[in-house]
XYZ file of C-alpha atoms in Angstrom:
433
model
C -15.930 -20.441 -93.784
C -18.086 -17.602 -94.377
C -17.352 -14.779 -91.343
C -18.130 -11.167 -91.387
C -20.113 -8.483 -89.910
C -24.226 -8.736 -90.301
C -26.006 -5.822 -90.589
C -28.682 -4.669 -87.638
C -32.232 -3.280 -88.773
C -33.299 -1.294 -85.842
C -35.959 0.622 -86.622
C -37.536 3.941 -86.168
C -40.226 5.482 -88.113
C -43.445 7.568 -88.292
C -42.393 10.056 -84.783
C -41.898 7.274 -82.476
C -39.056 5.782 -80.762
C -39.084 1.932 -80.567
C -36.756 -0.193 -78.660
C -36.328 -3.634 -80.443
C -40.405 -3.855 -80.544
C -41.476 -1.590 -77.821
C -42.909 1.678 -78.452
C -42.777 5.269 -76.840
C -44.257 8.092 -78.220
C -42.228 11.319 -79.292
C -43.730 14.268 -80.607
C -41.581 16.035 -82.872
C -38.599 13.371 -83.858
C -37.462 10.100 -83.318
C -34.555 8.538 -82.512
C -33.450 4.891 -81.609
C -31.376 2.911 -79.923
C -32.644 2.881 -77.220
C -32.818 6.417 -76.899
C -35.376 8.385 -74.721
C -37.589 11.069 -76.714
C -35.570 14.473 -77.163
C -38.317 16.129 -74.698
C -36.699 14.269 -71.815
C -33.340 13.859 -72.468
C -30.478 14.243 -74.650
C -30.651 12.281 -77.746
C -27.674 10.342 -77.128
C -26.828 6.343 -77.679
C -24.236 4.434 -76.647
C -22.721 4.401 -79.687
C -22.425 8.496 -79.920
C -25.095 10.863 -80.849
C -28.030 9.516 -83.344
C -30.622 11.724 -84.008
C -33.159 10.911 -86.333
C -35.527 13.266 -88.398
C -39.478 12.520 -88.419
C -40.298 9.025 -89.981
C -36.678 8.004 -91.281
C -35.240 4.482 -90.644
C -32.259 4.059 -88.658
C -30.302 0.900 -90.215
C -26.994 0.018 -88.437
C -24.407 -3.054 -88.258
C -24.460 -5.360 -84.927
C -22.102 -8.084 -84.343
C -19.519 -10.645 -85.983
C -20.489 -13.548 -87.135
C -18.875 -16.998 -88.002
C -21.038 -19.228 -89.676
C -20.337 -22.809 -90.946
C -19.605 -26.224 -90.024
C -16.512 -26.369 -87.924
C -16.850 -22.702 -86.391
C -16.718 -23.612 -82.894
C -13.040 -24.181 -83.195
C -12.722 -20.452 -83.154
C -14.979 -19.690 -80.030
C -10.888 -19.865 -78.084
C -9.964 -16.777 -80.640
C -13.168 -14.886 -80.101
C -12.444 -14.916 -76.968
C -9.288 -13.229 -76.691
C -10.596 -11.155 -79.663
C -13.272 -9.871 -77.211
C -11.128 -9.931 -73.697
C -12.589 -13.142 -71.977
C -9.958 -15.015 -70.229
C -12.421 -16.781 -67.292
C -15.048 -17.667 -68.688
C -18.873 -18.793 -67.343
C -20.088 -20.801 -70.121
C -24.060 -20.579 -69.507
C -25.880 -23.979 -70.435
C -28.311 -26.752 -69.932
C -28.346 -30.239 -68.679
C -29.403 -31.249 -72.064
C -26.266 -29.840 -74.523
C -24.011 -31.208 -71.541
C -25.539 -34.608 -72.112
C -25.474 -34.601 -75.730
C -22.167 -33.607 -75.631
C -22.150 -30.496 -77.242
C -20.945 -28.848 -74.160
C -17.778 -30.866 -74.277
C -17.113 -29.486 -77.875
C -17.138 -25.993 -76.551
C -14.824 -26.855 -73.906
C -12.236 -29.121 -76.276
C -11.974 -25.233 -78.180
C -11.058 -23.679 -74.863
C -7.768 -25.541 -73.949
C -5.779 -22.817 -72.648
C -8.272 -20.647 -70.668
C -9.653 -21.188 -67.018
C -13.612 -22.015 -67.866
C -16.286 -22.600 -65.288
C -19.717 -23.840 -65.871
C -23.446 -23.169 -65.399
C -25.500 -26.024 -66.570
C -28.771 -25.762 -65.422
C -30.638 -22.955 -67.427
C -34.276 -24.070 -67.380
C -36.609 -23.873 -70.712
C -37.439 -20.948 -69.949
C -35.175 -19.145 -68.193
C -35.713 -17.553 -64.854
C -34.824 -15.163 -62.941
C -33.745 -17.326 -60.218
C -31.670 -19.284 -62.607
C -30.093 -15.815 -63.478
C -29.234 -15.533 -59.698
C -27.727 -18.787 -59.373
C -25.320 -17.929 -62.121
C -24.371 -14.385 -61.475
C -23.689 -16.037 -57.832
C -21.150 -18.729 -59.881
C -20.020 -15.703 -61.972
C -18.786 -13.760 -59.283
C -17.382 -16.773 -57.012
C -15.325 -17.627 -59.684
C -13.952 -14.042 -60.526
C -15.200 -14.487 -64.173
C -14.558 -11.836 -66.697
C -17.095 -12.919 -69.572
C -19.666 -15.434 -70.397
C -20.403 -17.687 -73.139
C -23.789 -18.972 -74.113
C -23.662 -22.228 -75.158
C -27.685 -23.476 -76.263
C -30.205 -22.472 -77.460
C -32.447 -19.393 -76.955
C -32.903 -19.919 -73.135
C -29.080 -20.392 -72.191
C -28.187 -17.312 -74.729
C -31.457 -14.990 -72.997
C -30.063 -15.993 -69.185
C -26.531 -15.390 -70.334
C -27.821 -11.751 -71.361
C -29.449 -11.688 -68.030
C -26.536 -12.554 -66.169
C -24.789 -9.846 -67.856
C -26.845 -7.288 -66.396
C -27.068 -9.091 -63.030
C -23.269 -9.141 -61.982
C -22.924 -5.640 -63.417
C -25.722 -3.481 -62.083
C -27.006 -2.934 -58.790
C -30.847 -3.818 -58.069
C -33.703 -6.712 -58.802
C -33.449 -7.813 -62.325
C -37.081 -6.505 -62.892
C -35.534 -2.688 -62.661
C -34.043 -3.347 -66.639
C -37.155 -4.980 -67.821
C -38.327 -2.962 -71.222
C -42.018 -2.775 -69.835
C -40.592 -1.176 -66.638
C -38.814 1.461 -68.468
C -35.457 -0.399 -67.995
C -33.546 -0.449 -71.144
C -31.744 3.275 -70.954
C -30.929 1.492 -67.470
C -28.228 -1.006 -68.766
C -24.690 0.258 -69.737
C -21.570 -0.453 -70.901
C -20.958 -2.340 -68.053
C -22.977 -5.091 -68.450
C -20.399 -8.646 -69.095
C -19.362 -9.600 -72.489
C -21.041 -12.817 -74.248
C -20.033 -14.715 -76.590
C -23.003 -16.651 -78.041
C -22.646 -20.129 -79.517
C -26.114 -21.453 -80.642
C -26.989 -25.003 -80.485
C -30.561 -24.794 -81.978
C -32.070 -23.029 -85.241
C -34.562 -21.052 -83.541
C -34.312 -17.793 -81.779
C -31.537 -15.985 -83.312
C -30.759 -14.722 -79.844
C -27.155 -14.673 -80.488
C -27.410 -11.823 -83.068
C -30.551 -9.945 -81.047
C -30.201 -6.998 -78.627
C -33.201 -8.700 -76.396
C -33.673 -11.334 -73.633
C -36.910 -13.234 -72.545
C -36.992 -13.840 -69.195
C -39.317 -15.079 -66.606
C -39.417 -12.700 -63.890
C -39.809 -13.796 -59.931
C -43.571 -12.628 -60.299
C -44.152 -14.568 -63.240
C -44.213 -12.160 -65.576
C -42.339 -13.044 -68.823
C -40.952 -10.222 -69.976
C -38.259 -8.582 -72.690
C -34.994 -6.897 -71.831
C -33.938 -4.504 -74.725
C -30.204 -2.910 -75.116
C -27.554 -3.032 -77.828
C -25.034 -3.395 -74.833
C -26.352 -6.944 -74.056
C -25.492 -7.907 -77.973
C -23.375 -10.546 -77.782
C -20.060 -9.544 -78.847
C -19.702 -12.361 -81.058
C -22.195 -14.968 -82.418
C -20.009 -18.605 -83.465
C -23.050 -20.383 -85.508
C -21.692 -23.876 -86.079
C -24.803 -26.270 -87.677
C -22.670 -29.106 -86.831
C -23.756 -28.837 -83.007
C -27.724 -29.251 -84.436
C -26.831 -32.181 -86.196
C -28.112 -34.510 -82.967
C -30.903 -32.024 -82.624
C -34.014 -34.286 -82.413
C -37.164 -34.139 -84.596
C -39.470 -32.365 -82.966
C -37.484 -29.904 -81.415
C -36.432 -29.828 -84.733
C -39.605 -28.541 -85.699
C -40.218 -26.266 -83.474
C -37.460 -24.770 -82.753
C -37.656 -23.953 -86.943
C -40.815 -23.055 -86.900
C -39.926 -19.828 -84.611
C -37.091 -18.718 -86.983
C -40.024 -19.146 -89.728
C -42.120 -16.957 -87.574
C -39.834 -14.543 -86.700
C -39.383 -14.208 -90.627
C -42.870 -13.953 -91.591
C -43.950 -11.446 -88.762
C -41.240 -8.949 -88.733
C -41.819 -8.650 -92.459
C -45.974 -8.092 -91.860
C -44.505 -5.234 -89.489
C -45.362 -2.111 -90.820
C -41.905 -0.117 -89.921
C -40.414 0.778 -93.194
C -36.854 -1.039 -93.777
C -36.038 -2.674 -96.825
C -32.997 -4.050 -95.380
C -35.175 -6.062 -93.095
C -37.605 -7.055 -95.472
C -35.145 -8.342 -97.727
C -33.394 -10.530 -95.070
C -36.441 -11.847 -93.695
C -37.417 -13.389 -96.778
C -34.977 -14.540 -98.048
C -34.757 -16.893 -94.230
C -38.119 -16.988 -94.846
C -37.627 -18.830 -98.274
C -34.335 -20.739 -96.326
C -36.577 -21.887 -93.216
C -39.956 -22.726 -95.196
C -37.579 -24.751 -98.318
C -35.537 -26.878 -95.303
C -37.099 -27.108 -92.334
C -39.566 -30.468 -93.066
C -35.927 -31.871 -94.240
C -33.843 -31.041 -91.228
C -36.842 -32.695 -88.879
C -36.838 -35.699 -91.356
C -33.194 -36.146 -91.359
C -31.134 -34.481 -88.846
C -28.170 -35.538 -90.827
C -28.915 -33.399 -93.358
C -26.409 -31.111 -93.632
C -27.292 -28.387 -95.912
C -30.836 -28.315 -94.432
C -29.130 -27.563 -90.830
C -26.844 -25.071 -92.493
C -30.190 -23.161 -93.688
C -32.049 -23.699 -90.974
C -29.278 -22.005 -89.164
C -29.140 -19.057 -91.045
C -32.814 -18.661 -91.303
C -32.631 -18.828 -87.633
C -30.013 -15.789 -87.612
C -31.680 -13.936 -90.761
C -34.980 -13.754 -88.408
C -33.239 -12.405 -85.290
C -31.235 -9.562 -87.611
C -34.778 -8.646 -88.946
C -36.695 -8.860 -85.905
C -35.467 -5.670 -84.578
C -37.748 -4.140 -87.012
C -40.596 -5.330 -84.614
C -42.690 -8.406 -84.137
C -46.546 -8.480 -83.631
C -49.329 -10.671 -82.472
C -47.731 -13.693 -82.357
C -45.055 -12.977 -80.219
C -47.361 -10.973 -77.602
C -49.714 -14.106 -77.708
C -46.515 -16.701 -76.987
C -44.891 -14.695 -74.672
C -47.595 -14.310 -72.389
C -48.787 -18.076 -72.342
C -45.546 -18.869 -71.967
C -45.580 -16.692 -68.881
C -48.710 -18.282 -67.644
C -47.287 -21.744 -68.338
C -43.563 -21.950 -68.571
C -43.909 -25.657 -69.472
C -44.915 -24.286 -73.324
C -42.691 -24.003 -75.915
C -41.866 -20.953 -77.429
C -41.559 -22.133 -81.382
C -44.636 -24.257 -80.586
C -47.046 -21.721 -79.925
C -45.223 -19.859 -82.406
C -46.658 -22.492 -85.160
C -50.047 -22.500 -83.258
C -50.544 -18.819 -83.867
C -48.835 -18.106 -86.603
C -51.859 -18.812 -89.065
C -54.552 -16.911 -86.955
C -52.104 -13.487 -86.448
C -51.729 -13.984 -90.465
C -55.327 -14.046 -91.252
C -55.874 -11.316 -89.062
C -53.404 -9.217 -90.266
C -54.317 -9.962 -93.690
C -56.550 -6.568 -93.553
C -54.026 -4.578 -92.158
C -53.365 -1.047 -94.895
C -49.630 -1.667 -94.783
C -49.777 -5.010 -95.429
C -52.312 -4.623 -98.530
C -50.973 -1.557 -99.547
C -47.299 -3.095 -100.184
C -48.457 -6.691 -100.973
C -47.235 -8.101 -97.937
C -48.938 -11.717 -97.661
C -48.292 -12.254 -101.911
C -44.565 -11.570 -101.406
C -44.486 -13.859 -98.340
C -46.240 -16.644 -100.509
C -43.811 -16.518 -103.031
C -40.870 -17.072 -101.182
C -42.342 -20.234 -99.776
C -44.102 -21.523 -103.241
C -47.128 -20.990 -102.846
C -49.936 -19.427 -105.293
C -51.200 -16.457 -103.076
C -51.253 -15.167 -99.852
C -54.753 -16.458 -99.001
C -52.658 -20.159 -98.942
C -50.679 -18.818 -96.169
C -52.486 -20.162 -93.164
C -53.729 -23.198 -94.497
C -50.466 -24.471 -95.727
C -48.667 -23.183 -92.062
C -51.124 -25.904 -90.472
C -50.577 -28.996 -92.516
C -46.454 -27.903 -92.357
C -47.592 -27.984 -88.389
C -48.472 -31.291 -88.880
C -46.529 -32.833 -90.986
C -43.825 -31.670 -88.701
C -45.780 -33.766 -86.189
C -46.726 -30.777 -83.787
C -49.616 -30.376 -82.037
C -52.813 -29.828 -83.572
C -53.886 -26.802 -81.573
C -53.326 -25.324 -77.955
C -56.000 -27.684 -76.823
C -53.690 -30.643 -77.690
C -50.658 -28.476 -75.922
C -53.444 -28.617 -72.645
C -53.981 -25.188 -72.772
C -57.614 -24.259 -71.792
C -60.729 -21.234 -72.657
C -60.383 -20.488 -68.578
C -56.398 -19.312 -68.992
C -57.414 -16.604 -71.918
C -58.022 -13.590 -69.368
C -54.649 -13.706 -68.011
C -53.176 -14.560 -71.633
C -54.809 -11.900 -73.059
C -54.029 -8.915 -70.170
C -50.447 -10.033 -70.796
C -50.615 -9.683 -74.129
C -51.769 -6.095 -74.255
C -48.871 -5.123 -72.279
C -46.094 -7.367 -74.337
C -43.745 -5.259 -75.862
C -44.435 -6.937 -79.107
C -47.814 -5.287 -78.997
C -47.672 -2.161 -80.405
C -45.425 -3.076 -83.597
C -48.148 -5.384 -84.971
C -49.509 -3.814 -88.047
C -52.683 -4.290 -86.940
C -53.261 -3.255 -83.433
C -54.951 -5.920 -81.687
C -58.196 -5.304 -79.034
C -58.670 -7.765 -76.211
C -61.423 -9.213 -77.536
C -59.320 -9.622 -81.058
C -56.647 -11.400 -78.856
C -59.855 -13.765 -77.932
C -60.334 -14.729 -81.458
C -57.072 -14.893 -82.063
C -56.810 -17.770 -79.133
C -60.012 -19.318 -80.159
C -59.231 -19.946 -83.268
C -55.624 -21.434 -82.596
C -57.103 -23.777 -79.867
């Protein structure tokens, strides 16, 4: 079994200070982790003191990991490793009926476990509620996430929930909420049952505020404290979720290497999941049984998170906010609907021509040149059998004002190498309808 700690790529670079992808400004140095600029306050993290000098990377280590078939026999370790003795596990009506919630709880014999099973697709607020209120009735001391990226993202905000005072919206990133949450925030223990998200190796949360806002929630303290990646519980996955629940790990691969933030680290690891995802994901949708294609699919899945904290872009600002307007969406879906637009329009971008961005991308997933990007992204799409466009996901021209306004305030925004204008964002839509 391959275990081990996985190193984090947080970024900082060229006098700003960027939490996961969001962006403040800071005159004369910058520092990270979720650190306020020096000008304010004192630049501490809470790991200790990181200061960093004008335009240098800040590359760090996150989590454990245990990765391969049979892992989920050690979530009972992890938790006494981490100091969970009552668990919540934090789920969905769909990995209880599957029975993949059952495996979790056949690896938990000897410790007092309670449940939460209805996370919704994408996860609420009010769904975080409802579980901090389970949390707390049941004197828990830890959660595990047992899902995919929505029960790991409300497990994160249940974390903050039943540890901090206040409406969840108070530790939203956009709301100036990350230097918010602290150490006291509930350990998780994340247990992905999707290749997708990566969210149990990522310092963020998307979550679907009471207002309908979908926004991100940034802090190393919501990390889970251990990530148990077992491709054994995708195995039953079905086709098209499948698909696009790959093609956001391929996204996440492909855009956090466009972003212009300089971290080899980051680049390196998000190819090479880029060349894992793009190589197996047509045969893990084709045969579910395939074990070494659920194996890579996982790890591209977890390769794109570790990267991702080098920023996003485009895509991400795009799919978040539709997915705010219509929660019924999903995320990889308009992932793969954007993805070859925010490509071709990034394709001009100086950092992305000046270090050969969409060439190297190409050759990790065989193809001649980086012009074949978007063109081969849509007939993956459909070969994968997902939609043809957002028209045939019933997304219409009269939803693109409130698409785009979100868009421009996404966290994910500002870290695109090629800052988008709203009427850029229009194109962008048009052209992925």
């Amino acid at each position: 079994m391959a275990t081990g700690i996985v190193p984090s790529v947080a970024n900082v670079t060229g006098g700003q200070t960027r939490d996961r992808n969001n962006v403040h400004s800071c005159s004369k140095m910058a520092v990270d982790r979720t650190t306020p600029c020096p000008e304010t306050q004192s630049p501490m993290t809470e790991w200790g003191p990181s200061l960093e000098i004008f335009g240098m990377s800040f590359i760090n280590y996150i989590t454990q990991i245990q990765i391969d078939f049979g892992a989920i026999k050690l979530l009972q370790a992890e938790c006494q490793r981490v100091g969970i003795h009552k668990p919540l596990i934090v789920t969905d009506a769909g990995v209880k009926a599957a029975g993949v919630l059952q495996k979790a709880l056949d690896a938990l014999p000897d410790l007092h476990v309670t449940v939460f099973d209805q996370t919704p697709s994408n996860p609420t607020e009010s769904a975080v509620r409802a579980a901090a209120m389970v949390y707390k009735a049941n004197a828990c001391d830890g959660l595990i996430a047992v899902g995919g990226g929505s029960a790991i993202d409300c497990a994160k905000g249940v974390s903050i929930a039943v540890s901090h005072e206040g409406p969840l919206k108070t530790y939203a990133t956009i709301e100036g909420g990350s230097l918010k949450i602290t150490d006291r925030v509930a350990p998780i223990i994340a247990v992905p049952t999707t290749s997708g998200t990566g969210s149990e190796v990522a310092r963020g949360a998307i979550l679907i505020l009471d207002d309908g806002r979908k926004v991100g929630f940034h802090s190393w303290f919501i990390l889970p404290k251990a990530a148990i990646c077992d491709p054994e519980l995708t195995l039953g996955l079905p086709p098209l979720l499948t698909a696009a629940t790959g093609m956001d790990a391929v996204a996440h691969c492909m855009e956090t290497f466009m972003a212009a933030p300089f971290n080899p680290p980051a680049d390196g690891i998000a190819l090479d999941g880029l060349a894992r995802g793009w190589a197996n994901i047509e045969r893990a949708t084709t045969n579910g049984q395939d074990r070494e294609a659920r194996l890579n699919m996982m790890s591209a899945s977890m390769q794109g998170a570790m990267a991702f904290q080098k920023g996003l872009g485009c895509v991400h600002s795009l799919s978040h906010s539709l997915g705010g307007v219509n929660p019924r969406l999903h995320h990889g879906t308009l992932n793969a609907m954007f993805l070859p637009s925010v490509v071709l329009f990034n394709a001009s971008a100086e950092s992305v021509q000046k270090e050969n961005r969409l060439n190297r991308m190409a050759q990790a997933m065989g193809l001649q040149s980086g012009t074949d990007i978007p063109e081969a992204i849509r007939d993956l799409n459909a070969r994968l059998g997902l939609p043809t466009g957002l028209a045939a996901m019933g997304v219409a021209e009269a939803q693109f004002d409130a698409v785009i306004t979100g868009a421009l305030a996404d966290h994910c925004h500002k870290t695109n190498p090629r800052i988008a204008s709203a009427d850029e964002y229009r194109e962008m839509l048009l052209t992925s309808l």
